[in-house]
Amino acid sequence: MTNSQHLLLVGLPGAGKSTVAQLLGEALGMPVIDTDQVVEQIAGRSIAEVFSDSGEASFREFETQALRQSLAGTPAVISLGGGVLTQQINREILLGNRVVYLQVTPENAARRLGISHGRPLLQGSRDMVTKLQELHNQRHADYETAACLRVFTDGATAVEVTQDILDQLQARRNLVQVRAERVYSVIVGSGLEEVIAHRVNQLGKDVLVVHPPILRPRAQELATRISERSSGSVNLWEHADAESGKTVASAEAGWNRLGELNYGRDSVIVAFGGGATTDLAGFLAATWLRGVPVVMCPSTLLGMVDAAVGGKTGLNTPAGKNLVGSFYSPAAVFCDLRQLVTLAPEQIAAGMAEVLKCGYIRDGRILEKLDSLALENVGSILGQAGKESRAELALRELVTRAITVKAEVVGADFRESGLREILNFGHTFAHAIEKLEDYKWQHGFAVAVGMVYAMELACTLGQVERDVVSQLRLRLKALGLPTSYQGTWPDLYEAMLHDKKVRGGVLRFVMPAKEGAIHTHSVTDLAALKQAAVQVGVKLA
Ligand SMILES: NC(=O)c1ccc[n+]([C@@H]2O[C@H](COP(=O)([O-])OP(=O)(O)OC[C@H]3O[C@@H](n4cnc5c(N)ncnc54)[C@H](O)[C@@H]3O)[C@@H](O)[C@H]2O)c1
Ligand SMILES: O=C(O)C(=O)C[C@@H](O)[C@H](O)[C@H](O)COP(=O)(O)O
């Protein structure tokens, strides 16, 4: 249990304490306190004014008061002022607490602080590096003595430092940050209800938990945990299951429920379900009052590694898949691996299709890991009490890697003006299958066949060797995924013409180019399109 005690961060100015504290608070579901801010609340004026009016001694008295006050509250992540350990009384107060030392070289601290630092002890110093070196010489030993964990922050991002601390705490939790139109965190772990409740109540007063029928009992549990911390009302709203929930009629029912509850812009929508739920709930959040926060709590593997992460929301229409929707960033995403225990093997396989996709488009390590990780029954991997099993760690790392691929691509091209199309590998053909099968196919199964089609097309066009296609087929079969579809070409071709990547009536496919990089290609060679279709079992007439 990593959030039952305070977690205190010490280090030089510029070590990144404030930023890392915020990320740790999100990952652990803990409030965040900055003692400098508490000093200003107690003193009733800024730290600079305390120094100029009453001098450093007075500031240090206020700082000890702020430390005591912070430690007297509920367990929190507490970012301490750089000089807190210069006082013996503070060193004594901190004894027995979890103190983390964020170590930084003066050169990097100075670079991070830049010109606008606003820290009195650094004001007016001709050479900030020299001043920081002096502070380091004065304080390093005290930091070392007080700390139970130490992290070197030079050259590391705040997310990497945070992950290092989570790993050292054995929190069994991963943090991925998506830096798109908005910046938000994706937390991967097991048993995240409290962390979710904490974050939801930071975001708003009234809460609507959107879920599919099968998750009703768990949705009620989650709503109860949220309401225990909430000042407003917490309600459930159940949508029709799976793809039958991704309709305009379903969205209208959601809007009507929000209207009945008179939910305002201080409300939050929680999406608790698979990708169909996160797509629908994301769309409700994007459109209700022109936008309220949405917290994604995906309950399927596919939802975790893909649907909940990138801000695409969507509904199906009679014309095709996801033809109505918006790009709308969630406020936070929580992937609780324990939710996967009740997934059927074919649902795990469906999620693995999108994981495999990430391996092909960007992170080959995923392919290596998938080849070695037997996932015959996630249930046997997850939910074991006590120490995390090697298999559970492997699954958490695999999920995190796939999410990282999506986070990097989404961060680079949130509105899919170019790069982001690579996340659509396999989807042109997949969405056609889903439509022709009246949305009864598992999305991940359709994507599996769609990836084979795209790879066969690349092979027919001379862009990849045959063995690349064969290896993809073998990987998909090993995951229990289909590699063929017995449809008819005219229907498939017509359905693919509705794909959102079509430009000027020309089909475009994400597939490897001769040089190996995967990107979107316009394909007008009808013979090649048909040949590839035959290769995946399609009848031409
Ligand atoms: N927005 C995006 O970027 C994005 C990305 C990928 C997929 N998607 C969309 O996501 C959908 C596919 O998502 P999915 O595969 O999660 O399907 P889904 O949401 O339909 O869930 C599949 C089935 O599993 C059930 N279920 C959910 N959680 C469960 C659990 N923990 N245990 C047992 N059963 C559970 C659901 O009720 C449903 O019957 C498609 O509509 C696809 O278009 C969106
Ligand atoms: O996030 C993206 O971008 C993707 O393409 C992810 C896909 O895996 C996902 O199925 C998405 O919903 C498809 O997007 P669409 O724009 O083709 O509907």
PDB file of C-alpha atoms in Angstrom, residues 90-192:
ATOM      1  CA  ASN A  90      13.070  19.870  10.619  1.00  0.00           C
ATOM      2  CA  ARG A  91      15.523  17.000  10.308  1.00  0.00           C
ATOM      3  CA  GLU A  92      14.115  15.612  13.575  1.00  0.00           C
ATOM      4  CA  ILE A  93      10.525  16.113  12.460  1.00  0.00           C
ATOM      5  CA  LEU A  94      11.225  14.188   9.242  1.00  0.00           C
ATOM      6  CA  LEU A  95      12.759  11.164  10.962  1.00  0.00           C
ATOM      7  CA  GLY A  96      10.800   8.012  10.031  1.00  0.00           C
ATOM      8  CA  ASN A  97       9.050   9.614   7.076  1.00  0.00           C
ATOM      9  CA  ARG A  98       9.429   8.501   3.426  1.00  0.00           C
ATOM     10  CA  VAL A  99      11.787  11.103   1.996  1.00  0.00           C
ATOM     11  CA  VAL A 100      12.905  11.007  -1.637  1.00  0.00           C
ATOM     12  CA  TYR A 101      15.991  12.920  -2.735  1.00  0.00           C
ATOM     13  CA  LEU A 102      15.782  14.264  -6.286  1.00  0.00           C
ATOM     14  CA  GLN A 103      19.437  14.820  -7.089  1.00  0.00           C
ATOM     15  CA  VAL A 104      20.430  17.209  -9.847  1.00  0.00           C
ATOM     16  CA  THR A 105      23.745  18.742 -10.883  1.00  0.00           C
ATOM     17  CA  PRO A 106      23.931  22.535 -10.423  1.00  0.00           C
ATOM     18  CA  GLU A 107      24.424  22.931 -14.163  1.00  0.00           C
ATOM     19  CA  ASN A 108      21.171  21.129 -14.982  1.00  0.00           C
ATOM     20  CA  ALA A 109      19.319  22.821 -12.149  1.00  0.00           C
ATOM     21  CA  ALA A 110      20.413  26.222 -13.476  1.00  0.00           C
ATOM     22  CA  ARG A 111      19.389  25.264 -16.994  1.00  0.00           C
ATOM     23  CA  ARG A 112      15.951  24.187 -15.812  1.00  0.00           C
ATOM     24  CA  LEU A 113      15.466  27.235 -13.644  1.00  0.00           C
ATOM     25  CA  GLY A 114      16.311  29.468 -16.550  1.00  0.00           C
ATOM     26  CA  ILE A 115      16.075  33.179 -16.016  1.00  0.00           C
ATOM     27  CA  SER A 116      12.682  33.432 -14.306  1.00  0.00           C
ATOM     28  CA  HIS A 117      13.086  31.500 -11.091  1.00  0.00           C
ATOM     29  CA  GLY A 118      11.579  33.738  -8.403  1.00  0.00           C
ATOM     30  CA  ARG A 119      13.558  32.112  -5.613  1.00  0.00           C
ATOM     31  CA  PRO A 120      14.960  34.678  -3.100  1.00  0.00           C
ATOM     32  CA  LEU A 121      18.155  32.726  -2.327  1.00  0.00           C
ATOM     33  CA  LEU A 122      18.964  32.800  -6.019  1.00  0.00           C
ATOM     34  CA  GLN A 123      17.963  36.415  -6.635  1.00  0.00           C
ATOM     35  CA  GLY A 124      20.742  38.669  -7.807  1.00  0.00           C
ATOM     36  CA  SER A 125      23.352  35.925  -8.007  1.00  0.00           C
ATOM     37  CA  ARG A 126      25.595  36.768 -10.942  1.00  0.00           C
ATOM     38  CA  ASP A 127      26.184  33.090 -11.610  1.00  0.00           C
ATOM     39  CA  MET A 128      23.296  30.795 -10.785  1.00  0.00           C
ATOM     40  CA  VAL A 129      25.419  27.697 -11.267  1.00  0.00           C
ATOM     41  CA  THR A 130      27.900  28.935  -8.689  1.00  0.00           C
ATOM     42  CA  LYS A 131      25.102  29.683  -6.226  1.00  0.00           C
ATOM     43  CA  LEU A 132      23.512  26.289  -6.816  1.00  0.00           C
ATOM     44  CA  GLN A 133      26.886  24.621  -6.362  1.00  0.00           C
ATOM     45  CA  GLU A 134      27.195  26.371  -3.002  1.00  0.00           C
ATOM     46  CA  LEU A 135      23.703  25.191  -2.027  1.00  0.00           C
ATOM     47  CA  HIS A 136      24.593  21.669  -3.135  1.00  0.00           C
ATOM     48  CA  ASN A 137      27.761  21.705  -1.051  1.00  0.00           C
ATOM     49  CA  GLN A 138      25.780  22.937   1.959  1.00  0.00           C
ATOM     50  CA  ARG A 139      22.784  20.603   1.641  1.00  0.00           C
ATOM     51  CA  HIS A 140      23.737  17.377  -0.177  1.00  0.00           C
ATOM     52  CA  ALA A 141      24.794  15.488   2.963  1.00  0.00           C
ATOM     53  CA  ASP A 142      21.553  16.368   4.763  1.00  0.00           C
ATOM     54  CA  TYR A 143      19.490  15.287   1.744  1.00  0.00           C
ATOM     55  CA  GLU A 144      21.352  11.992   1.636  1.00  0.00           C
ATOM     56  CA  THR A 145      20.887  11.376   5.377  1.00  0.00           C
ATOM     57  CA  ALA A 146      17.182  12.112   5.399  1.00  0.00           C
ATOM     58  CA  ALA A 147      16.280  10.223   2.203  1.00  0.00           C
ATOM     59  CA  CYS A 148      15.193   6.604   1.961  1.00  0.00           C
ATOM     60  CA  LEU A 149      15.145   6.811  -1.862  1.00  0.00           C
ATOM     61  CA  ARG A 150      17.347   8.750  -4.242  1.00  0.00           C
ATOM     62  CA  VAL A 151      16.757   9.510  -7.927  1.00  0.00           C
ATOM     63  CA  PHE A 152      19.254  11.121 -10.304  1.00  0.00           C
ATOM     64  CA  THR A 153      17.228  13.543 -12.416  1.00  0.00           C
ATOM     65  CA  ASP A 154      19.881  14.795 -14.862  1.00  0.00           C
ATOM     66  CA  GLY A 155      18.788  13.927 -18.404  1.00  0.00           C
ATOM     67  CA  ALA A 156      15.542  12.360 -17.182  1.00  0.00           C
ATOM     68  CA  THR A 157      12.046  13.674 -17.853  1.00  0.00           C
ATOM     69  CA  ALA A 158       9.677  14.290 -14.966  1.00  0.00           C
ATOM     70  CA  VAL A 159       7.725  11.206 -16.052  1.00  0.00           C
ATOM     71  CA  GLU A 160      10.890   9.065 -16.010  1.00  0.00           C
ATOM     72  CA  VAL A 161      11.815  10.355 -12.545  1.00  0.00           C
ATOM     73  CA  THR A 162       8.276   9.647 -11.340  1.00  0.00           C
ATOM     74  CA  GLN A 163       8.388   6.131 -12.789  1.00  0.00           C
ATOM     75  CA  ASP A 164      11.743   5.523 -11.104  1.00  0.00           C
ATOM     76  CA  ILE A 165      10.235   6.479  -7.743  1.00  0.00           C
ATOM     77  CA  LEU A 166       7.135   4.321  -8.336  1.00  0.00           C
ATOM     78  CA  ASP A 167       9.389   1.388  -9.194  1.00  0.00           C
ATOM     79  CA  GLN A 168      11.596   1.918  -6.133  1.00  0.00           C
ATOM     80  CA  LEU A 169       8.439   2.083  -4.006  1.00  0.00           C
ATOM     81  CA  GLN A 170       7.340  -1.170  -5.678  1.00  0.00           C
ATOM     82  CA  ALA A 171       4.038   0.558  -6.431  1.00  0.00           C
ATOM     83  CA  ARG A 172       3.395  -1.830  -9.362  1.00  0.00           C
ATOM     84  CA  ARG A 173       2.193   1.155 -11.325  1.00  0.00           C
ATOM     85  CA  ASN A 174       3.174   2.749 -14.650  1.00  0.00           C
ATOM     86  CA  LEU A 175       2.669   6.340 -15.700  1.00  0.00           C
ATOM     87  CA  VAL A 176       2.504   7.453 -19.328  1.00  0.00           C
ATOM     88  CA  GLN A 177       1.893  11.088 -20.196  1.00  0.00           C
ATOM     89  CA  VAL A 178       0.085  12.165 -23.358  1.00  0.00           C
ATOM     90  CA  ARG A 179       1.200  15.638 -24.409  1.00  0.00           C
ATOM     91  CA  ALA A 180      -1.390  16.523 -27.058  1.00  0.00           C
ATOM     92  CA  GLU A 181      -3.861  19.425 -27.175  1.00  0.00           C
ATOM     93  CA  ARG A 182      -4.021  18.859 -23.451  1.00  0.00           C
ATOM     94  CA  VAL A 183      -1.556  17.038 -21.233  1.00  0.00           C
ATOM     95  CA  TYR A 184      -2.946  14.058 -19.353  1.00  0.00           C
ATOM     96  CA  SER A 185      -1.689  10.989 -17.565  1.00  0.00           C
ATOM     97  CA  VAL A 186      -2.387   7.333 -18.220  1.00  0.00           C
ATOM     98  CA  ILE A 187      -1.947   5.165 -15.116  1.00  0.00           C
ATOM     99  CA  VAL A 188      -1.498   1.395 -15.451  1.00  0.00           C
ATOM    100  CA  GLY A 189      -1.754  -0.807 -12.399  1.00  0.00           C
ATOM    101  CA  SER A 190      -4.024  -3.096 -10.364  1.00  0.00           C
ATOM    102  CA  GLY A 191      -6.714  -2.018  -7.904  1.00  0.00           C
ATOM    103  CA  LEU A 192      -7.055   1.653  -8.891  1.00  0.00           C
TER     104      LEU A 192
END
